[in-house]
Tab-separated table of N, CA and C in Angstrom:
chain	number	residue	atom	x	y	z
A	1	UNK	N	18.956	-14.442	35.242
A	1	UNK	CA	18.200	-13.538	35.845
A	1	UNK	C	17.512	-12.687	35.260
A	2	UNK	N	16.275	-12.716	35.094
A	2	UNK	CA	15.327	-12.081	33.851
A	2	UNK	C	15.197	-10.497	34.230
A	3	UNK	N	14.859	-9.989	33.171
A	3	UNK	CA	15.169	-8.673	33.390
A	3	UNK	C	13.873	-7.690	33.995
A	4	UNK	N	13.147	-8.638	33.827
A	4	UNK	CA	11.633	-8.096	34.683
A	4	UNK	C	11.241	-8.698	35.455
A	5	UNK	N	10.636	-9.188	36.646
A	5	UNK	CA	10.286	-9.842	38.011
A	5	UNK	C	8.441	-10.605	36.742
A	6	UNK	N	7.993	-11.426	37.842
A	6	UNK	CA	6.633	-11.644	37.067
A	6	UNK	C	5.755	-10.386	37.427
A	7	UNK	N	5.673	-10.531	38.536
A	7	UNK	CA	5.195	-9.166	38.923
A	7	UNK	C	4.959	-8.533	37.784
A	8	UNK	N	6.048	-7.949	37.263
A	8	UNK	CA	6.059	-6.818	36.750
A	8	UNK	C	5.677	-6.456	35.097
A	9	UNK	N	5.791	-8.066	34.930
A	9	UNK	CA	5.326	-8.507	33.753
A	9	UNK	C	3.983	-8.289	33.606
A	10	UNK	N	2.874	-8.963	34.238
A	10	UNK	CA	1.682	-9.523	35.347
A	10	UNK	C	1.452	-7.895	34.915
A	11	UNK	N	1.747	-6.491	36.041
A	11	UNK	CA	1.329	-5.585	35.752
A	11	UNK	C	1.298	-5.017	34.918
A	12	UNK	N	2.143	-4.826	33.847
A	12	UNK	CA	1.707	-4.753	32.693
A	12	UNK	C	1.134	-5.176	31.438
A	13	UNK	N	0.798	-6.529	31.618
A	13	UNK	CA	0.025	-7.069	30.755
A	13	UNK	C	-1.428	-6.426	31.390
A	14	UNK	N	-1.609	-6.421	32.708
A	14	UNK	CA	-2.986	-5.684	32.992
A	14	UNK	C	-3.311	-3.886	32.753
A	15	UNK	N	-2.048	-3.538	32.666
A	15	UNK	CA	-2.229	-1.961	32.153
A	15	UNK	C	-2.625	-1.897	30.909
A	16	UNK	N	-2.055	-2.993	29.921
A	16	UNK	CA	-2.267	-2.994	28.528
A	16	UNK	C	-3.969	-3.358	28.372
A	17	UNK	N	-4.472	-3.975	29.047
A	17	UNK	CA	-5.734	-4.457	28.770
A	17	UNK	C	-6.304	-3.794	29.479
A	18	UNK	N	-6.846	-3.114	30.042
A	18	UNK	CA	-7.003	-1.493	30.717
A	18	UNK	C	-7.129	-0.309	29.725
A	19	UNK	N	-6.238	-0.655	28.863
A	19	UNK	CA	-5.529	0.312	27.723
A	19	UNK	C	-6.536	0.352	26.221
A	20	UNK	N	-6.111	-1.165	26.098
A	20	UNK	CA	-7.367	-1.458	25.010
A	20	UNK	C	-8.858	-2.021	25.105
A	21	UNK	N	-9.410	-1.896	26.811
A	21	UNK	CA	-10.880	-1.743	27.126
A	21	UNK	C	-10.808	-0.639	26.895
A	22	UNK	N	-10.314	0.569	27.071
A	22	UNK	CA	-10.784	1.683	27.085
A	22	UNK	C	-11.048	1.639	25.757
A	23	UNK	N	-9.701	1.801	25.100
A	23	UNK	CA	-9.804	2.549	23.647
A	23	UNK	C	-11.146	2.108	23.197
A	24	UNK	N	-11.615	0.457	22.785
A	24	UNK	CA	-12.629	-0.377	22.547
A	24	UNK	C	-14.080	0.427	22.848
A	25	UNK	N	-14.199	0.858	23.852
A	25	UNK	CA	-15.363	1.306	24.700
A	25	UNK	C	-14.812	3.508	24.080
A	26	UNK	N	-14.257	3.488	23.964
A	26	UNK	CA	-14.182	5.208	23.080
A	26	UNK	C	-15.189	5.147	22.601
A	27	UNK	N	-13.745	4.338	21.039
A	27	UNK	CA	-13.785	4.093	19.824
A	27	UNK	C	-15.437	3.952	19.506
A	28	UNK	N	-16.175	2.929	19.931
A	28	UNK	CA	-16.893	2.432	20.191
A	28	UNK	C	-18.134	3.696	20.153
A	29	UNK	N	-18.370	4.059	21.806
A	29	UNK	CA	-18.983	5.551	21.869
A	29	UNK	C	-18.725	6.575	20.927
A	30	UNK	N	-17.272	6.906	20.135
A	30	UNK	CA	-17.220	7.715	18.725
A	30	UNK	C	-17.775	7.553	17.793
A	31	UNK	N	-18.237	6.032	17.313
A	31	UNK	CA	-18.710	5.697	16.413
A	31	UNK	C	-20.306	5.696	16.324
A	32	UNK	N	-20.352	5.428	17.637
A	32	UNK	CA	-22.197	4.936	18.162
A	32	UNK	C	-22.880	6.669	17.566
A	33	UNK	N	-22.492	8.364	18.039
A	33	UNK	CA	-22.809	8.808	18.088
A	33	UNK	C	-22.735	9.575	16.612
A	34	UNK	N	-21.030	9.476	15.628
A	34	UNK	CA	-21.420	9.270	14.232
A	34	UNK	C	-22.326	8.702	13.464
A	35	UNK	N	-22.856	7.914	14.121
A	35	UNK	CA	-24.208	6.077	13.403
A	35	UNK	C	-25.243	7.226	13.286
A	36	UNK	N	-25.442	7.526	14.624
A	36	UNK	CA	-26.731	7.911	15.079
A	36	UNK	C	-27.435	9.656	13.990
A	37	UNK	N	-25.885	10.078	14.318
A	37	UNK	CA	-25.940	11.482	12.563
A	37	UNK	C	-26.449	10.960	11.474
A	38	UNK	N	-26.065	10.030	11.433
A	38	UNK	CA	-26.167	9.358	9.426
A	38	UNK	C	-28.030	9.253	9.097
A	39	UNK	N	-28.181	9.961	8.337
A	39	UNK	CA	-29.569	9.994	7.510
A	39	UNK	C	-29.962	8.222	7.571
A	40	UNK	N	-29.493	7.551	7.465
A	40	UNK	CA	-29.831	5.987	6.748
A	40	UNK	C	-29.900	4.784	7.927
A	41	UNK	N	-29.421	5.928	9.641
A	41	UNK	CA	-28.859	4.836	10.638
A	41	UNK	C	-30.655	4.962	11.808
A	42	UNK	N	-31.247	4.135	11.656
A	42	UNK	CA	-32.649	4.534	12.389
A	42	UNK	C	-32.322	4.238	13.906
A	43	UNK	N	-30.871	3.516	13.922
A	43	UNK	CA	-30.653	3.380	15.682
A	43	UNK	C	-29.753	2.483	15.999
A	44	UNK	N	-28.481	3.156	16.726
A	44	UNK	CA	-27.475	2.632	17.193
A	44	UNK	C	-27.276	2.427	18.649
A	45	UNK	N	-26.495	1.694	19.163
A	45	UNK	CA	-26.603	1.752	20.769
A	45	UNK	C	-25.815	0.722	20.938
A	46	UNK	N	-24.883	0.474	21.650
A	46	UNK	CA	-23.678	0.343	22.861
A	46	UNK	C	-24.412	-1.371	23.428
A	47	UNK	N	-23.474	-2.143	23.062
A	47	UNK	CA	-24.166	-3.622	23.383
A	47	UNK	C	-23.613	-3.716	24.477
A	48	UNK	N	-24.705	-3.384	26.242
A	48	UNK	CA	-24.407	-3.614	27.094
A	48	UNK	C	-22.875	-4.907	27.636
A	49	UNK	N	-23.348	-5.615	26.724
A	49	UNK	CA	-22.507	-7.002	27.276
A	49	UNK	C	-21.256	-7.195	26.320
A	50	UNK	N	-21.188	-6.020	25.783
A	50	UNK	CA	-19.659	-5.942	24.794
A	50	UNK	C	-19.778	-4.716	24.349
A	51	UNK	N	-18.983	-4.037	25.567
A	51	UNK	CA	-18.986	-2.285	25.169
A	51	UNK	C	-17.631	-2.004	24.109
A	52	UNK	N	-17.141	-2.759	22.959
A	52	UNK	CA	-16.605	-2.066	22.733
A	52	UNK	C	-17.634	-2.789	20.994
A	53	UNK	N	-18.763	-2.983	20.990
A	53	UNK	CA	-19.560	-3.084	19.924
A	53	UNK	C	-20.383	-2.060	19.933
A	54	UNK	N	-21.267	-1.558	18.715
A	54	UNK	CA	-22.193	-0.409	18.471
A	54	UNK	C	-23.271	-1.377	17.369
A	55	UNK	N	-24.008	-1.726	17.996
A	55	UNK	CA	-25.297	-2.229	17.574
A	55	UNK	C	-26.647	-1.638	16.667
A	56	UNK	N	-26.129	-1.978	15.272
A	56	UNK	CA	-27.017	-0.759	14.367
A	56	UNK	C	-27.797	-1.365	13.619
A	57	UNK	N	-29.165	-0.758	13.178
A	57	UNK	CA	-30.386	-0.886	12.766
A	57	UNK	C	-30.771	0.385	11.416
A	58	UNK	N	-30.023	0.162	10.279
A	58	UNK	CA	-30.305	0.983	9.276
A	58	UNK	C	-31.529	1.369	8.775
A	59	UNK	N	-32.092	2.109	8.553
A	59	UNK	CA	-33.715	2.414	8.094
A	59	UNK	C	-33.987	1.312	7.463
A	60	UNK	N	-33.225	0.786	6.292
A	60	UNK	CA	-33.869	-0.329	5.122
A	60	UNK	C	-33.941	-1.432	6.024
A	61	UNK	N	-33.604	-1.131	7.160
A	61	UNK	CA	-34.046	-2.710	7.681
A	61	UNK	C	-32.523	-3.427	8.344
A	62	UNK	N	-31.444	-3.162	7.588
A	62	UNK	CA	-29.788	-3.647	7.667
A	62	UNK	C	-29.881	-3.819	8.906
A	63	UNK	N	-29.667	-5.105	9.813
A	63	UNK	CA	-28.784	-4.934	10.936
A	63	UNK	C	-27.671	-5.514	10.679
A	64	UNK	N	-26.774	-4.369	11.845
A	64	UNK	CA	-25.300	-4.539	11.920
A	64	UNK	C	-24.636	-5.016	12.870
A	65	UNK	N	-23.365	-5.314	13.203
A	65	UNK	CA	-22.638	-4.675	14.618
A	65	UNK	C	-21.235	-3.957	13.999
A	66	UNK	N	-20.770	-2.827	14.387
A	66	UNK	CA	-19.761	-2.325	14.404
A	66	UNK	C	-19.083	-2.582	15.456
A	67	UNK	N	-17.998	-3.336	15.432
A	67	UNK	CA	-17.006	-3.950	16.499
A	67	UNK	C	-15.390	-3.425	16.364
A	68	UNK	N	-15.202	-2.513	17.554
A	68	UNK	CA	-13.441	-2.120	17.789
A	68	UNK	C	-13.137	-3.477	17.944
A	69	UNK	N	-11.586	-3.914	17.491
A	69	UNK	CA	-10.526	-4.640	18.207
A	69	UNK	C	-9.387	-4.224	18.215
A	70	UNK	N	-9.203	-4.846	19.258
A	70	UNK	CA	-7.650	-4.213	19.242
A	70	UNK	C	-6.114	-5.585	19.446
A	71	UNK	N	-5.305	-5.777	19.142
A	71	UNK	CA	-4.396	-6.692	18.974
A	71	UNK	C	-4.255	-7.297	17.655
A	72	UNK	N	-4.420	-8.658	17.450
A	72	UNK	CA	-3.798	-9.158	16.144
A	72	UNK	C	-5.174	-10.112	15.471
A	73	UNK	N	-6.382	-9.758	16.052
A	73	UNK	CA	-7.902	-10.135	15.546
A	73	UNK	C	-7.322	-9.802	14.375
A	74	UNK	N	-7.555	-10.745	13.214
A	74	UNK	CA	-8.255	-10.424	11.894
A	74	UNK	C	-9.711	-10.676	11.395
A	75	UNK	N	-10.141	-9.246	10.996
A	75	UNK	CA	-11.576	-9.569	10.304
A	75	UNK	C	-12.408	-10.426	9.823
A	76	UNK	N	-13.262	-11.410	9.728
A	76	UNK	CA	-13.715	-12.263	9.039
A	76	UNK	C	-13.689	-12.216	7.535
A	77	UNK	N	-13.492	-12.872	6.252
A	77	UNK	CA	-13.951	-12.419	5.067
A	77	UNK	C	-15.278	-12.333	4.842
A	78	UNK	N	-16.017	-11.336	3.700
A	78	UNK	CA	-17.343	-10.798	4.295
A	78	UNK	C	-17.959	-11.722	3.055
A	79	UNK	N	-18.738	-12.075	2.637
A	79	UNK	CA	-20.248	-12.602	1.718
A	79	UNK	C	-19.513	-12.228	1.162
A	80	UNK	N	-19.950	-12.591	-0.213
A	80	UNK	CA	-20.085	-11.997	-1.709
A	80	UNK	C	-21.931	-10.833	-1.156
A	81	UNK	N	-22.733	-11.065	-0.706
A	81	UNK	CA	-24.432	-10.272	-0.721
A	81	UNK	C	-23.772	-9.464	0.582
A	82	UNK	N	-22.967	-9.023	0.927
A	82	UNK	CA	-22.663	-7.650	2.334
A	82	UNK	C	-21.908	-6.671	2.008
A	83	UNK	N	-22.403	-6.441	0.929
A	83	UNK	CA	-21.947	-5.497	-0.037
A	83	UNK	C	-22.049	-3.842	0.445
A	84	UNK	N	-23.513	-4.110	1.587
A	84	UNK	CA	-23.592	-2.912	2.610
A	84	UNK	C	-23.111	-2.863	3.601
A	85	UNK	N	-22.738	-4.221	4.359
A	85	UNK	CA	-21.620	-3.901	5.023
A	85	UNK	C	-20.713	-2.900	4.950
A	86	UNK	N	-19.344	-3.506	3.298
A	86	UNK	CA	-18.306	-3.170	3.085
A	86	UNK	C	-18.853	-1.778	3.068
A	87	UNK	N	-19.696	-1.098	2.541
A	87	UNK	CA	-20.534	-0.113	2.048
A	87	UNK	C	-20.496	1.129	3.300
A	88	UNK	N	-21.021	0.554	4.261
A	88	UNK	CA	-20.995	1.514	5.735
A	88	UNK	C	-19.467	1.282	6.152
A	89	UNK	N	-18.019	0.472	6.204
A	89	UNK	CA	-17.298	-0.013	6.908
A	89	UNK	C	-16.505	1.473	5.907
A	90	UNK	N	-16.753	1.546	4.770
A	90	UNK	CA	-15.952	2.619	3.472
A	90	UNK	C	-16.482	3.885	4.223
A	91	UNK	N	-17.597	4.326	4.550
A	91	UNK	CA	-18.265	5.271	4.938
A	91	UNK	C	-17.298	5.785	6.680
A	92	UNK	N	-17.058	4.902	7.168
A	92	UNK	CA	-16.645	4.731	8.820
A	92	UNK	C	-15.628	5.364	8.429
A	93	UNK	N	-14.357	4.750	7.291
A	93	UNK	CA	-13.291	4.924	6.877
A	93	UNK	C	-12.509	6.314	6.418
A	94	UNK	N	-13.560	6.787	5.552
A	94	UNK	CA	-14.167	8.183	4.795
A	94	UNK	C	-14.290	9.589	6.202
A	95	UNK	N	-15.388	8.730	7.087
A	95	UNK	CA	-14.924	10.147	8.515
A	95	UNK	C	-13.863	10.399	9.346
A	96	UNK	N	-13.467	9.358	9.415
A	96	UNK	CA	-12.120	8.964	9.936
A	96	UNK	C	-10.962	9.632	9.349
A	97	UNK	N	-11.149	9.642	8.243
A	97	UNK	CA	-9.753	10.254	7.184
A	97	UNK	C	-9.367	11.865	7.278
A	98	UNK	N	-9.007	11.743	8.106
A	98	UNK	CA	-8.521	13.959	7.954
A	98	UNK	C	-8.715	13.878	10.170
A	99	UNK	N	-9.451	13.048	10.360
A	99	UNK	CA	-9.952	13.124	11.516
A	99	UNK	C	-8.790	13.700	13.022
A	100	UNK	N	-8.456	14.467	13.687
A	100	UNK	CA	-7.746	14.866	14.694
A	100	UNK	C	-7.897	13.407	15.456
A	101	UNK	N	-6.060	13.004	15.247
A	101	UNK	CA	-5.445	12.060	16.028
A	101	UNK	C	-5.434	11.112	15.384
A	102	UNK	N	-5.684	11.262	14.335
A	102	UNK	CA	-6.324	9.451	13.569
A	102	UNK	C	-5.280	10.007	12.216
A	103	UNK	N	-3.653	9.028	12.106
A	103	UNK	CA	-2.576	9.072	11.440
A	103	UNK	C	-2.991	8.552	9.688
A	104	UNK	N	-3.955	7.445	10.385
A	104	UNK	CA	-3.567	6.488	9.050
A	104	UNK	C	-5.294	5.751	9.095
A	105	UNK	N	-5.726	5.437	7.898
A	105	UNK	CA	-6.725	4.220	8.137
A	105	UNK	C	-6.803	4.010	7.036
A	106	UNK	N	-7.127	2.358	6.811
A	106	UNK	CA	-6.810	1.741	5.249
A	106	UNK	C	-8.175	0.837	5.192
A	107	UNK	N	-8.942	0.641	3.869
A	107	UNK	CA	-9.426	-1.159	4.142
A	107	UNK	C	-8.953	-1.737	3.900
A	108	UNK	N	-9.568	-3.080	4.693
A	108	UNK	CA	-8.755	-4.408	4.624
A	108	UNK	C	-9.496	-4.903	3.508
A	109	UNK	N	-8.481	-6.089	2.157
A	109	UNK	CA	-9.278	-6.768	1.351
A	109	UNK	C	-10.085	-7.813	1.567
A	110	UNK	N	-11.372	-7.599	1.026
A	110	UNK	CA	-11.863	-8.759	1.104
A	110	UNK	C	-12.914	-8.975	2.264
A	111	UNK	N	-13.190	-7.979	3.357
A	111	UNK	CA	-13.782	-7.765	4.114
A	111	UNK	C	-14.549	-6.483	4.096
A	112	UNK	N	-14.937	-6.378	5.423
A	112	UNK	CA	-16.142	-5.184	5.715
A	112	UNK	C	-15.073	-4.810	6.817
A	113	UNK	N	-14.170	-4.490	6.830
A	113	UNK	CA	-12.885	-3.884	8.270
A	113	UNK	C	-12.491	-2.886	7.345
A	114	UNK	N	-11.473	-2.309	8.396
A	114	UNK	CA	-11.120	-0.982	7.855
A	114	UNK	C	-10.110	-0.866	9.406
A	115	UNK	N	-8.709	-0.818	9.412
A	115	UNK	CA	-7.313	-0.700	10.042
A	115	UNK	C	-7.255	1.245	10.519
A	116	UNK	N	-7.034	1.025	11.889
A	116	UNK	CA	-7.204	2.519	11.725
A	116	UNK	C	-6.112	2.596	13.072
A	117	UNK	N	-4.677	3.654	12.232
A	117	UNK	CA	-3.338	3.516	13.053
A	117	UNK	C	-3.902	5.589	13.985
A	118	UNK	N	-3.696	5.760	14.990
A	118	UNK	CA	-3.400	7.325	15.591
A	118	UNK	C	-2.355	8.136	15.277
A	119	UNK	N	-2.210	8.918	15.659
A	119	UNK	CA	-0.837	9.445	15.537
A	119	UNK	C	0.226	8.930	16.377
A	120	UNK	N	-0.371	8.940	17.657
A	120	UNK	CA	0.769	7.707	18.544
A	120	UNK	C	1.218	6.697	17.926
A	121	UNK	N	0.582	6.022	17.094
A	121	UNK	CA	1.119	4.325	16.730
A	121	UNK	C	0.030	3.763	17.537
A	122	UNK	N	-1.158	3.756	17.899
A	122	UNK	CA	-1.716	3.124	18.658
A	122	UNK	C	-2.717	2.464	17.149
A	123	UNK	N	-2.675	1.563	16.953
A	123	UNK	CA	-3.530	0.877	16.135
A	123	UNK	C	-4.456	-0.010	16.600
A	124	UNK	N	-5.418	-0.271	15.487
A	124	UNK	CA	-7.103	-1.241	16.239
A	124	UNK	C	-7.684	-1.273	14.963
A	125	UNK	N	-8.830	-2.561	14.785
A	125	UNK	CA	-9.434	-2.444	13.425
A	125	UNK	C	-11.012	-2.706	14.039
A	126	UNK	N	-11.852	-1.929	13.175
A	126	UNK	CA	-13.588	-1.470	13.275
A	126	UNK	C	-13.884	-2.907	12.225
A	127	UNK	N	-14.638	-3.069	12.624
A	127	UNK	CA	-15.436	-4.442	11.161
A	127	UNK	C	-17.067	-4.356	11.922
A	128	UNK	N	-16.801	-4.269	10.455
A	128	UNK	CA	-18.449	-4.348	10.384
A	128	UNK	C	-19.166	-5.603	10.211
A	129	UNK	N	-20.374	-6.003	10.482
A	129	UNK	CA	-20.850	-7.483	10.041
A	129	UNK	C	-21.872	-7.773	10.445
A	130	UNK	N	-22.596	-9.280	10.056
A	130	UNK	CA	-24.015	-9.438	10.226
A	130	UNK	C	-24.282	-8.924	11.498
A	131	UNK	N	-25.771	-8.871	12.158
A	131	UNK	CA	-26.485	-8.752	13.492
A	131	UNK	C	-27.587	-9.078	12.785
A	132	UNK	N	-27.810	-10.638	14.031
A	132	UNK	CA	-29.414	-10.812	14.203
A	132	UNK	C	-30.417	-10.472	15.165
């Protein structure tokens, strides 16, 4: 006999999915607020079709998508020409380091992404990627 019924397992999965969706949306909202306060950011908006993604336009015209992901999604390797995306990821990491509730942050090698672990052990990834 299984330890948990299928209904209990399904309910737990639904709660986890809802928690992850809330984390992505909340974090993207905080990122949007921070990004709009930066002098070199012309525009930053939450994408209605992807509430965990902030569409960013820098003052120099560079377009980027800043995406919050939960789970084991690995960010793509960054093309050598994406130094600006890596620089934005590093700036986001610097901003988050020392913020209340943040346990630790780290840059993910060869990507324009960073890992974030909250003090409660929750972790997620923030990826800066090209946007058209």
